[in-house]
mmCIF file of C-alpha atoms in Angstrom:
data_model
loop_
_atom_site.group_PDB
_atom_site.id
_atom_site.type_symbol
_atom_site.label_atom_id
_atom_site.label_comp_id
_atom_site.label_asym_id
_atom_site.label_seq_id
_atom_site.Cartn_x
_atom_site.Cartn_y
_atom_site.Cartn_z
ATOM 1 C CA MET A 1 12.632 19.601 38.526
ATOM 2 C CA ALA A 2 14.262 18.491 35.264
ATOM 3 C CA VAL A 3 11.879 17.145 32.638
ATOM 4 C CA ASP A 4 13.179 14.390 30.338
ATOM 5 C CA LEU A 5 11.121 14.475 27.130
ATOM 6 C CA THR A 6 13.606 12.550 24.993
ATOM 7 C CA GLN A 7 11.892 10.685 22.160
ATOM 8 C CA ARG A 8 12.227 6.895 22.193
ATOM 9 C CA GLN A 9 11.649 3.812 20.091
ATOM 10 C CA PRO A 10 10.039 0.733 21.687
ATOM 11 C CA LYS A 11 11.845 -2.383 22.856
ATOM 12 C CA LYS A 12 10.921 -5.856 21.675
ATOM 13 C CA THR A 13 9.237 -7.905 24.387
ATOM 14 C CA TYR A 14 8.356 -11.038 22.405
ATOM 15 C CA ARG A 15 9.253 -12.571 19.050
ATOM 16 C CA GLY A 16 7.809 -15.762 17.612
ATOM 17 C CA GLU A 17 6.982 -17.284 14.252
ATOM 18 C CA GLY A 18 3.638 -15.470 14.220
ATOM 19 C CA GLY A 19 4.945 -12.013 15.027
ATOM 20 C CA ALA A 20 6.336 -9.756 17.707
ATOM 21 C CA SER A 21 5.280 -7.354 20.435
ATOM 22 C CA TYR A 22 7.002 -4.143 21.497
ATOM 23 C CA GLU A 23 6.541 -1.638 24.300
ATOM 24 C CA TRP A 24 7.807 1.678 25.583
ATOM 25 C CA SER A 25 8.869 1.434 29.227
ATOM 26 C CA PRO A 26 8.730 4.163 31.898
ATOM 27 C CA ALA A 27 12.327 3.212 32.680
ATOM 28 C CA ASP A 28 13.319 4.518 29.235
ATOM 29 C CA LEU A 29 10.625 7.190 28.852
ATOM 30 C CA PRO A 30 9.939 8.510 32.376
ATOM 31 C CA MET A 31 7.067 10.761 31.296
ATOM 32 C CA LEU A 32 4.990 7.620 30.638
ATOM 33 C CA GLY A 33 4.935 6.963 34.368
ATOM 34 C CA VAL A 34 4.304 10.613 35.220
ATOM 35 C CA ALA A 35 1.380 10.810 32.788
ATOM 36 C CA SER A 36 0.168 7.241 33.504
ATOM 37 C CA ILE A 37 0.161 6.467 29.788
ATOM 38 C CA GLY A 38 1.024 3.114 28.222
ATOM 39 C CA ALA A 39 2.375 2.625 24.706
ATOM 40 C CA ALA A 40 2.930 -0.609 22.776
ATOM 41 C CA LYS A 41 2.995 -2.096 19.271
ATOM 42 C CA LEU A 42 1.917 -5.424 17.830
ATOM 43 C CA SER A 43 3.393 -6.798 14.623
ATOM 44 C CA LEU A 44 1.828 -9.900 13.054
ATOM 45 C CA ALA A 45 3.410 -11.858 10.218
ATOM 46 C CA ALA A 46 1.248 -13.493 7.547
ATOM 47 C CA GLY A 47 -0.958 -16.016 9.342
ATOM 48 C CA GLY A 48 -0.101 -14.548 12.744
ATOM 49 C CA LEU A 49 -2.696 -14.578 15.521
ATOM 50 C CA SER A 50 -2.510 -12.554 18.715
ATOM 51 C CA LEU A 51 -4.313 -14.820 21.180
ATOM 52 C CA PRO A 52 -7.386 -13.545 23.050
ATOM 53 C CA SER A 53 -6.471 -11.273 25.947
ATOM 54 C CA TYR A 54 -7.667 -8.321 27.999
ATOM 55 C CA SER A 55 -5.772 -5.448 29.583
ATOM 56 C CA ASP A 56 -5.749 -3.468 32.807
ATOM 57 C CA SER A 57 -6.007 -0.252 30.775
ATOM 58 C CA ALA A 58 -8.391 1.422 28.359
ATOM 59 C CA LYS A 59 -6.705 1.975 24.989
ATOM 60 C CA VAL A 60 -6.901 3.451 21.542
ATOM 61 C CA ALA A 61 -5.560 1.158 18.808
ATOM 62 C CA TYR A 62 -4.293 2.582 15.518
ATOM 63 C CA VAL A 63 -3.410 0.412 12.515
ATOM 64 C CA LEU A 64 -0.074 1.605 11.166
ATOM 65 C CA GLN A 65 0.318 -0.925 8.354
ATOM 66 C CA GLY A 66 -1.451 -3.787 6.619
ATOM 67 C CA THR A 67 -4.927 -5.267 6.722
ATOM 68 C CA GLY A 68 -6.354 -7.916 9.012
ATOM 69 C CA THR A 69 -9.057 -8.854 11.471
ATOM 70 C CA CYS A 70 -9.773 -7.867 15.055
ATOM 71 C CA GLY A 71 -12.106 -9.837 17.276
ATOM 72 C CA ILE A 72 -13.729 -7.790 20.047
ATOM 73 C CA VAL A 73 -15.839 -9.053 22.948
ATOM 74 C CA LEU A 74 -17.340 -6.159 24.885
ATOM 75 C CA PRO A 75 -18.178 -6.624 28.581
ATOM 76 C CA GLU A 76 -21.334 -8.700 29.041
ATOM 77 C CA ALA A 77 -21.637 -9.295 25.287
ATOM 78 C CA THR A 78 -22.932 -12.687 24.161
ATOM 79 C CA LYS A 79 -21.226 -12.587 20.769
ATOM 80 C CA GLU A 80 -17.931 -11.230 19.531
ATOM 81 C CA LYS A 81 -17.651 -8.512 16.930
ATOM 82 C CA VAL A 82 -15.373 -9.455 14.044
ATOM 83 C CA VAL A 83 -13.993 -6.273 12.548
ATOM 84 C CA GLY A 84 -11.938 -5.992 9.387
ATOM 85 C CA VAL A 85 -9.118 -3.501 9.904
ATOM 86 C CA LYS A 86 -6.716 -1.709 7.587
ATOM 87 C CA GLU A 87 -4.099 1.018 7.656
ATOM 88 C CA GLY A 88 -5.509 4.216 9.147
ATOM 89 C CA ASP A 89 -8.147 2.520 11.313
ATOM 90 C CA ALA A 90 -8.558 3.686 14.903
ATOM 91 C CA LEU A 91 -10.444 1.619 17.484
ATOM 92 C CA ALA A 92 -11.423 2.572 21.037
ATOM 93 C CA LEU A 93 -11.001 -0.346 23.464
ATOM 94 C CA PRO A 94 -12.591 0.247 26.906
ATOM 95 C CA PHE A 95 -11.789 -1.593 30.134
ATOM 96 C CA GLY A 96 -12.734 -5.264 30.147
ATOM 97 C CA VAL A 97 -12.679 -5.752 26.378
ATOM 98 C CA VAL A 98 -11.275 -9.067 25.165
ATOM 99 C CA THR A 99 -9.528 -8.834 21.784
ATOM 100 C CA TRP A 100 -7.694 -11.005 19.296
ATOM 101 C CA TRP A 101 -5.877 -9.868 16.137
ATOM 102 C CA HIS A 102 -5.127 -11.814 12.967
ATOM 103 C CA ASN A 103 -3.140 -11.223 9.801
ATOM 104 C CA ALA A 104 -4.309 -13.240 6.798
ATOM 105 C CA PRO A 105 -2.129 -16.190 5.692
ATOM 106 C CA ASP A 106 -1.762 -14.678 2.211
ATOM 107 C CA ALA A 107 -0.883 -11.177 3.454
ATOM 108 C CA THR A 108 2.048 -9.544 1.687
ATOM 109 C CA THR A 109 2.870 -7.186 4.572
ATOM 110 C CA GLU A 110 2.908 -7.372 8.347
ATOM 111 C CA LEU A 111 -0.103 -6.120 10.269
ATOM 112 C CA ILE A 112 1.245 -3.478 12.673
ATOM 113 C CA VAL A 113 -0.957 -1.934 15.365
ATOM 114 C CA LEU A 114 -0.106 0.863 17.799
ATOM 115 C CA PHE A 115 -1.710 0.920 21.260
ATOM 116 C CA LEU A 116 -1.837 4.041 23.428
ATOM 117 C CA GLY A 117 -3.826 4.130 26.655
ATOM 118 C CA ASP A 118 -4.490 5.280 30.183
ATOM 119 C CA THR A 119 -2.712 3.213 32.867
ATOM 120 C CA SER A 120 -3.856 5.293 35.858
ATOM 121 C CA LYS A 121 -5.988 2.366 37.071
ATOM 122 C CA GLY A 122 -3.528 -0.316 35.976
ATOM 123 C CA HIS A 123 -0.984 -2.356 37.892
ATOM 124 C CA LYS A 124 2.007 -0.351 36.645
ATOM 125 C CA ALA A 125 1.932 3.373 35.923
ATOM 126 C CA GLY A 126 3.050 3.910 32.332
ATOM 127 C CA GLN A 127 2.897 0.263 31.286
ATOM 128 C CA PHE A 128 0.156 -2.072 30.090
ATOM 129 C CA THR A 129 -0.442 -5.386 31.828
ATOM 130 C CA ASN A 130 -2.141 -7.894 29.532
ATOM 131 C CA PHE A 131 -3.929 -11.026 30.691
ATOM 132 C CA GLN A 132 -3.833 -13.931 28.232
ATOM 133 C CA LEU A 133 -6.840 -16.242 28.185
ATOM 134 C CA THR A 134 -4.932 -19.130 26.591
ATOM 135 C CA GLY A 135 -1.362 -20.217 25.959
ATOM 136 C CA ALA A 136 1.616 -21.063 28.143
ATOM 137 C CA ASN A 137 0.993 -17.991 30.303
ATOM 138 C CA GLY A 138 -2.809 -18.055 30.103
ATOM 139 C CA ILE A 139 -4.687 -17.321 33.308
ATOM 140 C CA PHE A 140 -6.158 -20.835 33.472
ATOM 141 C CA THR A 141 -2.696 -22.369 33.771
ATOM 142 C CA GLY A 142 -2.721 -20.912 37.279
ATOM 143 C CA PHE A 143 -5.926 -22.630 38.381
ATOM 144 C CA SER A 144 -6.006 -26.226 39.534
ATOM 145 C CA THR A 145 -7.586 -28.749 37.200
ATOM 146 C CA GLU A 146 -10.335 -29.173 39.799
ATOM 147 C CA PHE A 147 -11.319 -25.490 39.506
ATOM 148 C CA VAL A 148 -11.025 -25.455 35.702
ATOM 149 C CA GLY A 149 -13.028 -28.659 35.359
ATOM 150 C CA ARG A 150 -15.784 -27.367 37.638
ATOM 151 C CA ALA A 151 -15.902 -24.005 35.814
ATOM 152 C CA TRP A 152 -16.112 -25.524 32.343
ATOM 153 C CA ASP A 153 -18.014 -28.708 33.249
ATOM 154 C CA LEU A 154 -15.170 -30.927 32.053
ATOM 155 C CA THR A 155 -13.400 -33.847 33.612
ATOM 156 C CA GLN A 156 -10.100 -32.930 35.199
ATOM 157 C CA ASP A 157 -8.274 -34.871 32.489
ATOM 158 C CA ASP A 158 -10.052 -32.964 29.720
ATOM 159 C CA ALA A 159 -9.506 -29.669 31.526
ATOM 160 C CA ALA A 160 -5.785 -30.405 31.823
ATOM 161 C CA LYS A 161 -5.541 -31.294 28.123
ATOM 162 C CA LEU A 162 -7.389 -28.167 27.015
ATOM 163 C CA VAL A 163 -5.380 -25.767 29.171
ATOM 164 C CA SER A 164 -2.021 -27.264 28.172
ATOM 165 C CA SER A 165 -2.745 -27.775 24.455
ATOM 166 C CA GLN A 166 -1.424 -24.318 23.418
ATOM 167 C CA PRO A 167 2.321 -24.173 24.191
ATOM 168 C CA ALA A 168 2.892 -20.715 22.710
ATOM 169 C CA SER A 169 2.638 -17.411 24.584
ATOM 170 C CA GLY A 170 0.676 -14.474 23.222
ATOM 171 C CA ILE A 171 1.277 -14.823 19.474
ATOM 172 C CA VAL A 172 1.027 -17.919 17.269
ATOM 173 C CA LYS A 173 1.100 -18.701 13.563
ATOM 174 C CA LEU A 174 -1.896 -20.616 12.298
ATOM 175 C CA GLY A 175 -1.348 -23.771 10.344
ATOM 176 C CA ALA A 176 -2.363 -24.272 6.723
ATOM 177 C CA GLY A 177 -6.108 -24.653 6.420
ATOM 178 C CA GLN A 178 -6.953 -23.124 9.797
ATOM 179 C CA LYS A 179 -9.681 -20.543 9.300
ATOM 180 C CA LEU A 180 -11.043 -17.754 11.483
ATOM 181 C CA PRO A 181 -14.379 -15.913 11.249
ATOM 182 C CA ALA A 182 -14.766 -13.489 8.354
ATOM 183 C CA PRO A 183 -15.119 -9.786 9.191
ATOM 184 C CA SER A 184 -18.601 -8.321 9.280
ATOM 185 C CA ALA A 185 -19.472 -4.871 7.924
ATOM 186 C CA GLU A 186 -22.231 -4.652 10.544
ATOM 187 C CA ASP A 187 -19.782 -5.403 13.355
ATOM 188 C CA ARG A 188 -17.513 -2.591 12.187
ATOM 189 C CA LYS A 189 -20.161 0.094 12.729
ATOM 190 C CA GLY A 190 -19.282 2.223 15.730
ATOM 191 C CA MET A 191 -16.148 0.198 16.429
ATOM 192 C CA ALA A 192 -13.607 1.681 14.007
ATOM 193 C CA LEU A 193 -12.943 4.948 12.214
ATOM 194 C CA ASN A 194 -10.516 5.171 9.312
ATOM 195 C CA CYS A 195 -8.560 8.372 9.822
ATOM 196 C CA LEU A 196 -7.291 8.361 6.221
ATOM 197 C CA GLU A 197 -10.834 8.332 4.827
ATOM 198 C CA ALA A 198 -12.859 10.227 7.452
ATOM 199 C CA PRO A 199 -14.033 13.813 6.858
ATOM 200 C CA LEU A 200 -11.268 16.269 7.675
ATOM 201 C CA ASP A 201 -11.659 18.504 10.710
ATOM 202 C CA VAL A 202 -8.931 20.801 9.373
ATOM 203 C CA ASP A 203 -7.758 21.016 5.758
ATOM 204 C CA ILE A 204 -5.292 23.760 4.835
ATOM 205 C CA LYS A 205 -3.897 23.816 1.312
ATOM 206 C CA ASN A 206 -0.147 23.133 1.266
ATOM 207 C CA GLY A 207 -0.280 23.207 5.071
ATOM 208 C CA GLY A 208 -1.822 20.142 6.624
ATOM 209 C CA ARG A 209 -4.849 18.045 7.516
ATOM 210 C CA VAL A 210 -6.349 16.771 10.770
ATOM 211 C CA VAL A 211 -8.874 14.100 11.695
ATOM 212 C CA VAL A 212 -9.958 14.183 15.330
ATOM 213 C CA LEU A 213 -11.361 11.154 17.151
ATOM 214 C CA ASN A 214 -14.015 12.169 19.642
ATOM 215 C CA THR A 215 -17.315 11.056 21.093
ATOM 216 C CA GLN A 216 -19.135 12.133 17.928
ATOM 217 C CA ASN A 217 -17.390 9.998 15.324
ATOM 218 C CA LEU A 218 -16.300 7.126 17.592
ATOM 219 C CA PRO A 219 -18.683 6.895 20.590
ATOM 220 C CA LEU A 220 -16.557 4.389 22.534
ATOM 221 C CA VAL A 221 -13.972 7.164 22.958
ATOM 222 C CA LYS A 222 -16.134 8.366 25.866
ATOM 223 C CA GLU A 223 -15.703 5.054 27.681
ATOM 224 C CA VAL A 224 -11.975 5.029 26.996
ATOM 225 C CA GLY A 225 -11.622 8.588 28.319
ATOM 226 C CA LEU A 226 -9.092 9.585 25.659
ATOM 227 C CA GLY A 227 -9.144 11.794 22.593
ATOM 228 C CA ALA A 228 -6.953 11.183 19.570
ATOM 229 C CA ASP A 229 -6.034 12.693 16.226
ATOM 230 C CA LEU A 230 -4.128 11.975 13.054
ATOM 231 C CA VAL A 231 -2.190 14.967 11.746
ATOM 232 C CA ARG A 232 -0.433 15.199 8.383
ATOM 233 C CA ILE A 233 1.539 18.308 7.466
ATOM 234 C CA ASP A 234 3.123 18.955 4.090
ATOM 235 C CA ALA A 235 6.760 19.535 3.218
ATOM 236 C CA HIS A 236 8.344 22.343 5.260
ATOM 237 C CA SER A 237 4.994 23.306 6.792
ATOM 238 C CA MET A 238 4.703 24.354 10.417
ATOM 239 C CA CYS A 239 2.218 23.337 13.088
ATOM 240 C CA SER A 240 1.336 26.378 15.177
ATOM 241 C CA PRO A 241 2.716 26.605 18.712
ATOM 242 C CA GLY A 242 -0.106 25.579 21.026
ATOM 243 C CA PHE A 243 -1.100 23.791 24.199
ATOM 244 C CA SER A 244 -3.918 21.677 25.602
ATOM 245 C CA CYS A 245 -6.000 23.930 27.814
ATOM 246 C CA ASP A 246 -7.777 21.167 29.731
ATOM 247 C CA SER A 247 -4.908 19.835 31.837
ATOM 248 C CA ALA A 248 -4.164 16.932 29.500
ATOM 249 C CA TYR A 249 -0.971 15.163 28.462
ATOM 250 C CA GLN A 250 -0.324 14.655 24.755
ATOM 251 C CA VAL A 251 1.400 11.460 23.593
ATOM 252 C CA THR A 252 2.667 11.591 20.009
ATOM 253 C CA TYR A 253 3.799 8.735 17.776
ATOM 254 C CA ILE A 254 5.516 9.664 14.513
ATOM 255 C CA VAL A 255 3.904 7.536 11.802
ATOM 256 C CA ARG A 256 6.079 8.597 8.880
ATOM 257 C CA GLY A 257 8.154 11.452 7.528
ATOM 258 C CA SER A 258 10.481 13.574 9.629
ATOM 259 C CA GLY A 259 10.824 17.036 11.058
ATOM 260 C CA ARG A 260 11.811 19.209 13.989
ATOM 261 C CA VAL A 261 10.016 19.598 17.310
ATOM 262 C CA GLN A 262 10.373 22.193 20.036
ATOM 263 C CA VAL A 263 8.605 22.132 23.410
ATOM 264 C CA VAL A 264 8.672 25.045 25.863
ATOM 265 C CA GLY A 265 7.673 24.695 29.507
ATOM 266 C CA THR A 266 7.622 26.804 32.621
ATOM 267 C CA ASP A 267 9.608 30.037 32.848
ATOM 268 C CA GLY A 268 10.010 30.090 29.076
ATOM 269 C CA LYS A 269 12.526 27.246 29.097
ATOM 270 C CA ARG A 270 12.883 25.069 26.006
ATOM 271 C CA VAL A 271 12.686 21.549 27.390
ATOM 272 C CA LEU A 272 12.863 19.667 24.087
ATOM 273 C CA GLU A 273 14.481 20.397 20.743
ATOM 274 C CA THR A 274 14.849 17.348 18.587
ATOM 275 C CA HIS A 275 14.595 15.864 15.124
ATOM 276 C CA VAL A 276 11.837 13.232 14.864
ATOM 277 C CA GLU A 277 11.164 10.468 12.372
ATOM 278 C CA GLY A 278 8.888 7.485 11.907
ATOM 279 C CA GLY A 279 8.733 5.018 14.791
ATOM 280 C CA TYR A 280 9.541 7.406 17.629
ATOM 281 C CA LEU A 281 7.276 8.485 20.478
ATOM 282 C CA PHE A 282 7.385 11.500 22.795
ATOM 283 C CA ILE A 283 5.145 13.151 25.397
ATOM 284 C CA VAL A 284 4.203 16.783 25.930
ATOM 285 C CA PRO A 285 3.415 17.631 29.585
ATOM 286 C CA ARG A 286 0.284 19.479 30.654
ATOM 287 C CA PHE A 287 0.112 23.099 29.502
ATOM 288 C CA PHE A 288 3.548 22.954 27.814
ATOM 289 C CA VAL A 289 3.646 24.539 24.347
ATOM 290 C CA VAL A 290 4.691 22.410 21.352
ATOM 291 C CA SER A 291 5.390 23.228 17.704
ATOM 292 C CA LYS A 292 6.602 21.146 14.760
ATOM 293 C CA ILE A 293 8.138 21.885 11.342
ATOM 294 C CA ALA A 294 8.200 19.161 8.670
ATOM 295 C CA ASP A 295 11.198 18.238 6.546
ATOM 296 C CA ALA A 296 10.933 17.839 2.769
ATOM 297 C CA SER A 297 9.250 14.446 3.303
ATOM 298 C CA GLY A 298 6.362 15.953 5.276
ATOM 299 C CA LEU A 299 5.400 14.748 8.735
ATOM 300 C CA GLU A 300 2.571 12.520 9.963
ATOM 301 C CA TRP A 301 1.754 11.707 13.561
ATOM 302 C CA PHE A 302 -0.935 9.996 15.654
ATOM 303 C CA SER A 303 -1.575 11.398 19.114
ATOM 304 C CA ILE A 304 -3.732 10.660 22.088
ATOM 305 C CA ILE A 305 -4.628 13.218 24.694
ATOM 306 C CA THR A 306 -5.881 12.372 28.161
ATOM 307 C CA THR A 307 -9.395 13.770 27.702
ATOM 308 C CA PRO A 308 -12.115 12.505 25.306
ATOM 309 C CA ASN A 309 -12.915 15.916 23.777
ATOM 310 C CA PRO A 310 -9.665 17.903 23.782
ATOM 311 C CA ILE A 311 -9.506 21.683 23.479
ATOM 312 C CA TYR A 312 -6.371 23.408 22.180
ATOM 313 C CA SER A 313 -5.242 26.982 22.455
ATOM 314 C CA HIS A 314 -3.002 28.203 19.626
ATOM 315 C CA LEU A 315 -0.413 30.940 19.935
ATOM 316 C CA ALA A 316 -0.117 31.815 16.256
ATOM 317 C CA GLY A 317 -2.514 32.075 13.341
ATOM 318 C CA ARG A 318 -5.980 33.469 12.710
ATOM 319 C CA THR A 319 -7.526 31.723 15.715
ATOM 320 C CA SER A 320 -4.684 32.445 18.138
ATOM 321 C CA VAL A 321 -5.133 34.241 21.440
ATOM 322 C CA TRP A 322 -3.201 37.192 19.993
ATOM 323 C CA LYS A 323 -6.061 37.995 17.622
ATOM 324 C CA ALA A 324 -8.459 38.123 20.592
ATOM 325 C CA ILE A 325 -6.342 40.302 22.874
ATOM 326 C CA SER A 326 -6.941 44.031 22.538
ATOM 327 C CA PRO A 327 -4.264 46.123 20.732
ATOM 328 C CA GLU A 328 -3.546 48.164 23.854
ATOM 329 C CA VAL A 329 -2.871 45.130 26.000
ATOM 330 C CA LEU A 330 -0.738 43.517 23.312
ATOM 331 C CA GLU A 331 1.291 46.701 22.875
ATOM 332 C CA ALA A 332 1.884 47.051 26.611
ATOM 333 C CA SER A 333 2.637 43.361 27.098
ATOM 334 C CA PHE A 334 5.332 43.303 24.429
ATOM 335 C CA ASN A 335 6.486 46.812 25.409
ATOM 336 C CA THR A 336 6.432 47.703 21.751
ATOM 337 C CA THR A 337 5.303 50.536 19.498
ATOM 338 C CA PRO A 338 1.835 50.920 17.972
ATOM 339 C CA GLU A 339 3.425 50.436 14.552
ATOM 340 C CA MET A 340 4.942 47.077 15.549
ATOM 341 C CA GLU A 341 1.657 46.007 17.148
ATOM 342 C CA LYS A 342 -0.196 46.745 13.903
ATOM 343 C CA LEU A 343 2.410 44.852 11.867
ATOM 344 C CA PHE A 344 2.194 41.858 14.216
ATOM 345 C CA ARG A 345 -1.601 41.830 14.169
ATOM 346 C CA SER A 346 -1.714 42.115 10.366
ATOM 347 C CA LYS A 347 0.074 38.786 9.922
ATOM 348 C CA ARG A 348 -1.481 35.297 9.706
ATOM 349 C CA LEU A 349 -4.964 36.654 9.059
ATOM 350 C CA ASP A 350 -5.816 33.757 6.734
ATOM 351 C CA SER A 351 -3.675 31.031 8.278
ATOM 352 C CA GLU A 352 -5.024 28.629 10.879
ATOM 353 C CA ILE A 353 -3.022 26.011 12.806
ATOM 354 C CA PHE A 354 -0.745 25.052 9.866
ATOM 355 C CA PHE A 355 1.530 27.442 8.023
ATOM 356 C CA ALA A 356 2.798 26.577 4.544
ATOM 357 C CA PRO A 357 6.340 27.665 3.678
ATOM 358 C CA ASN A 358 6.650 31.144 2.160
#
């Protein structure tokens, strides 16, 4: 069966005065449906507010640009958490979470947030379905005024006025003087991890750096069921060929920079060879081997993987499987000489995962 791993940019699904929303569709990126992964972006202009909503999928949100505020209401919570967010922040959003997002009226840049998540329990494989609480397409527009009035203890006239008072859908721009709650440092604890400031899990001079999101540094990752990482490699550096050894798909969004990617699948067939740059997304199937080489600008990407504590196996470098395999087996497997085996084994003794240019 042919595998289409072509990288894609998202399509705009909504544009208003307050901002825009974008999504990747399984129709354009078939592997989204195969892997049951959803991918979307939110862009808020200064003063923009993404109205309260919930989703049919657990997600990881990553702030690509700007600063702003995220309101989070966890299931059965009696009070929302108001979290200040900035570029590099990652948030784990489990099932049933209600969120709103806001970009300050005096912001000089858009607030842009990437969402990647598991749609295996959603309405559409490979696509998020969001449920708006208010607005022209809010869920209460579908109830009769009798039901809304009874639920909220309002007269039917008041219920009708309240439900119909917000004519916009999804994203609005707040008027001058409208204020929202200020972020709380206490609310941020355990809800967000800044990948640009967090301790590095891997740091290789002139090679690259990695921050991994897992159940240790962001506990809600366990409820989401996804792992994630931010990887930054330097100019002309290489990311070792490797694969996820726990039957997981890897979804990669290129944050900035550019470079080359190769993916090899079954029977040693190269199924993807492409040049990537900021804004594009691609998916690596289970057990397929992927490697990347950065251009002069370097390469930065944010990935999710469909397990909360991913394990990778690398096929080059100090920690690769080749260093563990006995010399005799390696020699026989490659059908090579003892001299070539010794030369091969003597390389990459100090290099791990990322390889700086010679």
